Amino acid sequence: MAFEYLKSLSGGMDRSCVLSELMGAYGEDVWNYAFFLTRDHALSDDITQDVFVKVYEKMYSFRGESSVRTWLLAITRNLVRDHWRSAWFRRVIPFGSPKREEHGPSAESLAVSSLVTEEVWAAVLALPRKLREVLLLHAHHGLSHAEIAALLDLSQGTVKSRLSRARVKVSKELDREGGERT
């Protein structure tokens, strides 16, 4: 769906209708990105909800300088970062990034498992956040190097370097795991 009309939204348009369309088109992408950054189902739900609340509030300020998907992912990333910086989060989880809670398989994990093996995702999730984020945005969300650079406020060279390092680390991890089985 092309949401080109968002560039020219005015106060007369029904924001609820536009929000509903955006949630239908990009809700899963926003949740998946939040999950890959946080590795927490409940927190991803909360952040996804917060993203669309913020979109509802700021809908008329969309300038169209990026695609709608990139705009939503940037809001998602900023809300995750805000959460990590919050005083509550630092008091409750004092060491490093959040740990993944063990839950039953989600619909997202079932869909992912049909596309790739469990080992690949384990290797990707084991990557440092900087590398995992670039790899996810490129491979899963299909963003170009330029879009990733703009989203993460990095140079394209840094994006290419991180993407290359992420691929090498995943390959090495998969080679290591493959060698342990035989």
mmCIF file of C-alpha atoms in Angstrom:
data_model
loop_
_atom_site.group_PDB
_atom_site.id
_atom_site.type_symbol
_atom_site.label_atom_id
_atom_site.label_comp_id
_atom_site.label_asym_id
_atom_site.label_seq_id
_atom_site.Cartn_x
_atom_site.Cartn_y
_atom_site.Cartn_z
ATOM 1 C CA MET A 1 0.000 0.000 0.000
ATOM 2 C CA ALA A 2 1.249 3.415 -0.852
ATOM 3 C CA PHE A 3 0.345 5.924 1.808
ATOM 4 C CA GLU A 4 1.321 8.900 -0.339
ATOM 5 C CA TYR A 5 -1.718 10.805 0.905
ATOM 6 C CA LEU A 6 -0.102 11.065 4.360
ATOM 7 C CA LYS A 7 2.179 13.773 2.983
ATOM 8 C CA SER A 8 -0.846 15.991 2.425
ATOM 9 C CA LEU A 9 -3.033 15.120 5.404
ATOM 10 C CA SER A 10 -5.102 17.934 6.757
ATOM 11 C CA GLY A 11 -7.146 18.340 9.898
ATOM 12 C CA GLY A 12 -10.324 17.284 8.070
ATOM 13 C CA MET A 13 -9.300 13.657 7.459
ATOM 14 C CA ASP A 14 -10.461 10.930 9.821
ATOM 15 C CA ARG A 15 -7.344 10.026 11.815
ATOM 16 C CA SER A 16 -8.908 6.848 13.181
ATOM 17 C CA CYS A 17 -9.470 5.493 9.687
ATOM 18 C CA VAL A 18 -5.919 6.342 8.604
ATOM 19 C CA LEU A 19 -4.523 4.832 11.806
ATOM 20 C CA SER A 20 -6.500 1.644 11.243
ATOM 21 C CA GLU A 21 -5.048 1.330 7.728
ATOM 22 C CA LEU A 22 -1.513 1.925 9.017
ATOM 23 C CA MET A 23 -1.930 -0.640 11.781
ATOM 24 C CA GLY A 24 -3.217 -3.205 9.307
ATOM 25 C CA ALA A 25 -0.390 -2.594 6.864
ATOM 26 C CA TYR A 26 2.541 -2.133 9.255
ATOM 27 C CA GLY A 27 1.471 -3.373 12.701
ATOM 28 C CA GLU A 28 3.272 -6.695 12.337
ATOM 29 C CA ASP A 29 6.462 -5.021 11.095
ATOM 30 C CA VAL A 30 6.445 -2.636 14.056
ATOM 31 C CA TRP A 31 5.881 -5.471 16.546
ATOM 32 C CA ASN A 32 8.579 -7.655 14.970
ATOM 33 C CA TYR A 33 11.105 -4.809 15.056
ATOM 34 C CA ALA A 34 10.262 -4.031 18.682
ATOM 35 C CA PHE A 35 10.631 -7.724 19.543
ATOM 36 C CA PHE A 36 14.012 -8.045 17.854
ATOM 37 C CA LEU A 37 15.257 -5.015 19.765
ATOM 38 C CA THR A 38 13.824 -6.004 23.152
ATOM 39 C CA ARG A 39 13.420 -9.801 22.941
ATOM 40 C CA ASP A 40 10.356 -9.477 25.152
ATOM 41 C CA HIS A 41 6.818 -10.265 23.978
ATOM 42 C CA ALA A 42 4.944 -8.108 26.497
ATOM 43 C CA LEU A 43 7.272 -5.150 26.078
ATOM 44 C CA SER A 44 6.938 -5.429 22.290
ATOM 45 C CA ASP A 45 3.157 -5.295 22.658
ATOM 46 C CA ASP A 46 3.434 -2.161 24.818
ATOM 47 C CA ILE A 47 5.887 -0.456 22.490
ATOM 48 C CA THR A 48 3.770 -1.265 19.422
ATOM 49 C CA GLN A 49 0.771 0.280 21.126
ATOM 50 C CA ASP A 50 2.822 3.354 22.065
ATOM 51 C CA VAL A 51 4.065 3.688 18.468
ATOM 52 C CA PHE A 52 0.554 3.879 17.094
ATOM 53 C CA VAL A 53 -0.574 6.249 19.854
ATOM 54 C CA LYS A 54 2.305 8.536 18.878
ATOM 55 C CA VAL A 55 1.407 8.170 15.187
ATOM 56 C CA TYR A 56 -2.193 9.104 15.994
ATOM 57 C CA GLU A 57 -1.020 12.215 17.855
ATOM 58 C CA LYS A 58 1.594 13.271 15.259
ATOM 59 C CA MET A 59 -0.074 12.062 12.066
ATOM 60 C CA TYR A 60 -0.472 15.538 10.584
ATOM 61 C CA SER A 61 3.231 16.283 11.055
ATOM 62 C CA PHE A 62 4.440 13.489 8.718
ATOM 63 C CA ARG A 63 6.669 15.301 6.216
ATOM 64 C CA GLY A 64 7.174 12.487 3.730
ATOM 65 C CA GLU A 65 10.974 12.690 3.859
ATOM 66 C CA SER A 66 11.067 8.907 4.190
ATOM 67 C CA SER A 67 8.706 6.050 3.500
ATOM 68 C CA VAL A 68 5.882 5.433 5.949
ATOM 69 C CA ARG A 69 7.497 2.125 6.969
ATOM 70 C CA THR A 70 10.814 3.857 7.726
ATOM 71 C CA TRP A 71 8.968 6.549 9.708
ATOM 72 C CA LEU A 72 7.169 3.903 11.810
ATOM 73 C CA LEU A 73 10.358 1.900 12.406
ATOM 74 C CA ALA A 74 12.181 5.069 13.468
ATOM 75 C CA ILE A 75 9.427 5.831 15.989
ATOM 76 C CA THR A 76 9.648 2.220 17.218
ATOM 77 C CA ARG A 77 13.411 2.421 17.650
ATOM 78 C CA ASN A 78 13.175 5.732 19.495
ATOM 79 C CA LEU A 79 10.524 4.401 21.879
ATOM 80 C CA VAL A 80 12.640 1.304 22.615
ATOM 81 C CA ARG A 81 15.647 3.517 23.307
ATOM 82 C CA ASP A 82 13.532 5.788 25.528
ATOM 83 C CA HIS A 83 12.386 2.734 27.446
ATOM 84 C CA TRP A 84 15.956 1.528 27.960
ATOM 85 C CA ARG A 85 16.962 4.974 29.232
ATOM 86 C CA SER A 86 14.058 5.286 31.664
ATOM 87 C CA ALA A 87 14.854 5.316 35.336
ATOM 88 C CA TRP A 88 12.374 2.513 36.039
ATOM 89 C CA PHE A 89 14.038 0.220 33.518
ATOM 90 C CA ARG A 90 17.516 0.890 34.938
ATOM 91 C CA ARG A 91 16.315 0.124 38.490
ATOM 92 C CA VAL A 92 14.403 -3.031 37.611
ATOM 93 C CA ILE A 93 16.894 -4.491 35.099
ATOM 94 C CA PRO A 94 20.297 -3.207 36.222
ATOM 95 C CA PHE A 95 22.540 -5.264 33.915
ATOM 96 C CA GLY A 96 22.699 -4.813 30.152
ATOM 97 C CA SER A 97 19.938 -5.452 27.683
ATOM 98 C CA PRO A 98 16.734 -7.274 28.547
ATOM 99 C CA LYS A 99 16.656 -11.049 28.641
ATOM 100 C CA ARG A 100 14.198 -13.014 26.567
ATOM 101 C CA GLU A 101 11.430 -14.598 28.573
ATOM 102 C CA GLU A 102 10.547 -18.150 27.721
ATOM 103 C CA HIS A 103 7.003 -18.389 26.374
ATOM 104 C CA GLY A 104 5.214 -20.783 24.114
ATOM 105 C CA PRO A 105 5.681 -20.276 20.403
ATOM 106 C CA SER A 106 4.071 -17.135 19.034
ATOM 107 C CA ALA A 107 2.429 -16.789 15.666
ATOM 108 C CA GLU A 108 5.453 -14.783 14.566
ATOM 109 C CA SER A 109 7.906 -17.497 15.599
ATOM 110 C CA LEU A 110 5.835 -20.150 13.806
ATOM 111 C CA ALA A 111 5.851 -18.079 10.610
ATOM 112 C CA VAL A 112 9.584 -17.457 10.884
ATOM 113 C CA SER A 113 10.316 -21.129 11.467
ATOM 114 C CA SER A 114 8.611 -21.985 8.177
ATOM 115 C CA LEU A 115 11.027 -19.686 6.332
ATOM 116 C CA VAL A 116 14.318 -20.374 8.081
ATOM 117 C CA THR A 117 15.735 -22.849 10.528
ATOM 118 C CA GLU A 118 15.800 -22.326 14.258
ATOM 119 C CA GLU A 119 19.599 -22.243 14.252
ATOM 120 C CA VAL A 120 19.724 -19.253 11.927
ATOM 121 C CA TRP A 121 17.457 -17.200 14.151
ATOM 122 C CA ALA A 122 19.388 -18.245 17.244
ATOM 123 C CA ALA A 123 22.586 -17.065 15.572
ATOM 124 C CA VAL A 124 20.976 -13.774 14.539
ATOM 125 C CA LEU A 125 19.535 -13.155 18.003
ATOM 126 C CA ALA A 126 22.929 -13.871 19.554
ATOM 127 C CA LEU A 127 24.502 -11.013 17.599
ATOM 128 C CA PRO A 128 25.279 -7.763 19.392
ATOM 129 C CA ARG A 129 22.387 -5.300 19.119
ATOM 130 C CA LYS A 130 24.176 -3.018 16.626
ATOM 131 C CA LEU A 131 24.802 -5.862 14.183
ATOM 132 C CA ARG A 132 21.442 -7.576 14.766
ATOM 133 C CA GLU A 133 19.536 -4.373 14.125
ATOM 134 C CA VAL A 134 21.240 -3.635 10.789
ATOM 135 C CA LEU A 135 20.861 -7.251 9.619
ATOM 136 C CA LEU A 136 17.188 -7.298 10.587
ATOM 137 C CA LEU A 137 16.398 -4.018 8.853
ATOM 138 C CA HIS A 138 18.121 -5.168 5.672
ATOM 139 C CA ALA A 139 17.128 -8.829 5.481
ATOM 140 C CA HIS A 140 13.712 -8.893 7.134
ATOM 141 C CA HIS A 141 12.332 -5.420 6.446
ATOM 142 C CA GLY A 142 14.056 -4.983 3.068
ATOM 143 C CA LEU A 143 15.408 -1.507 3.729
ATOM 144 C CA SER A 144 18.224 -0.208 1.559
ATOM 145 C CA HIS A 145 21.605 0.852 2.954
ATOM 146 C CA ALA A 146 20.568 4.500 2.573
ATOM 147 C CA GLU A 147 17.278 3.970 4.429
ATOM 148 C CA ILE A 148 19.023 2.110 7.256
ATOM 149 C CA ALA A 149 21.661 4.835 7.485
ATOM 150 C CA ALA A 150 18.959 7.496 7.753
ATOM 151 C CA LEU A 151 16.941 5.491 10.290
ATOM 152 C CA LEU A 152 19.909 4.770 12.558
ATOM 153 C CA ASP A 153 21.657 8.106 11.933
ATOM 154 C CA LEU A 154 24.795 6.405 10.630
ATOM 155 C CA SER A 155 26.886 6.713 7.483
ATOM 156 C CA GLN A 156 26.196 4.246 4.676
ATOM 157 C CA GLY A 157 29.741 2.929 5.092
ATOM 158 C CA THR A 158 29.043 2.085 8.730
ATOM 159 C CA VAL A 159 25.817 0.332 7.719
ATOM 160 C CA LYS A 160 27.662 -1.724 5.082
ATOM 161 C CA SER A 161 30.411 -2.593 7.554
ATOM 162 C CA ARG A 162 27.971 -3.687 10.266
ATOM 163 C CA LEU A 163 25.959 -5.705 7.760
ATOM 164 C CA SER A 164 29.085 -7.462 6.562
ATOM 165 C CA ARG A 165 30.255 -8.192 10.114
ATOM 166 C CA ALA A 166 26.800 -9.515 11.034
ATOM 167 C CA ARG A 167 26.772 -11.883 8.078
ATOM 168 C CA VAL A 168 30.267 -13.169 8.898
ATOM 169 C CA LYS A 169 29.364 -13.756 12.559
ATOM 170 C CA VAL A 170 26.157 -15.599 11.659
ATOM 171 C CA SER A 171 28.048 -17.754 9.139
ATOM 172 C CA LYS A 172 30.743 -18.605 11.678
ATOM 173 C CA GLU A 173 28.139 -19.458 14.318
ATOM 174 C CA LEU A 174 26.223 -21.678 11.906
ATOM 175 C CA ASP A 175 29.457 -23.395 10.807
ATOM 176 C CA ARG A 176 30.357 -23.979 14.463
ATOM 177 C CA GLU A 177 26.903 -25.389 15.281
ATOM 178 C CA GLY A 178 26.978 -27.574 12.174
ATOM 179 C CA GLY A 179 30.362 -28.976 13.206
ATOM 180 C CA GLU A 180 29.113 -29.879 16.700
ATOM 181 C CA ARG A 181 26.318 -32.044 15.279
ATOM 182 C CA THR A 182 28.459 -34.283 13.095
#
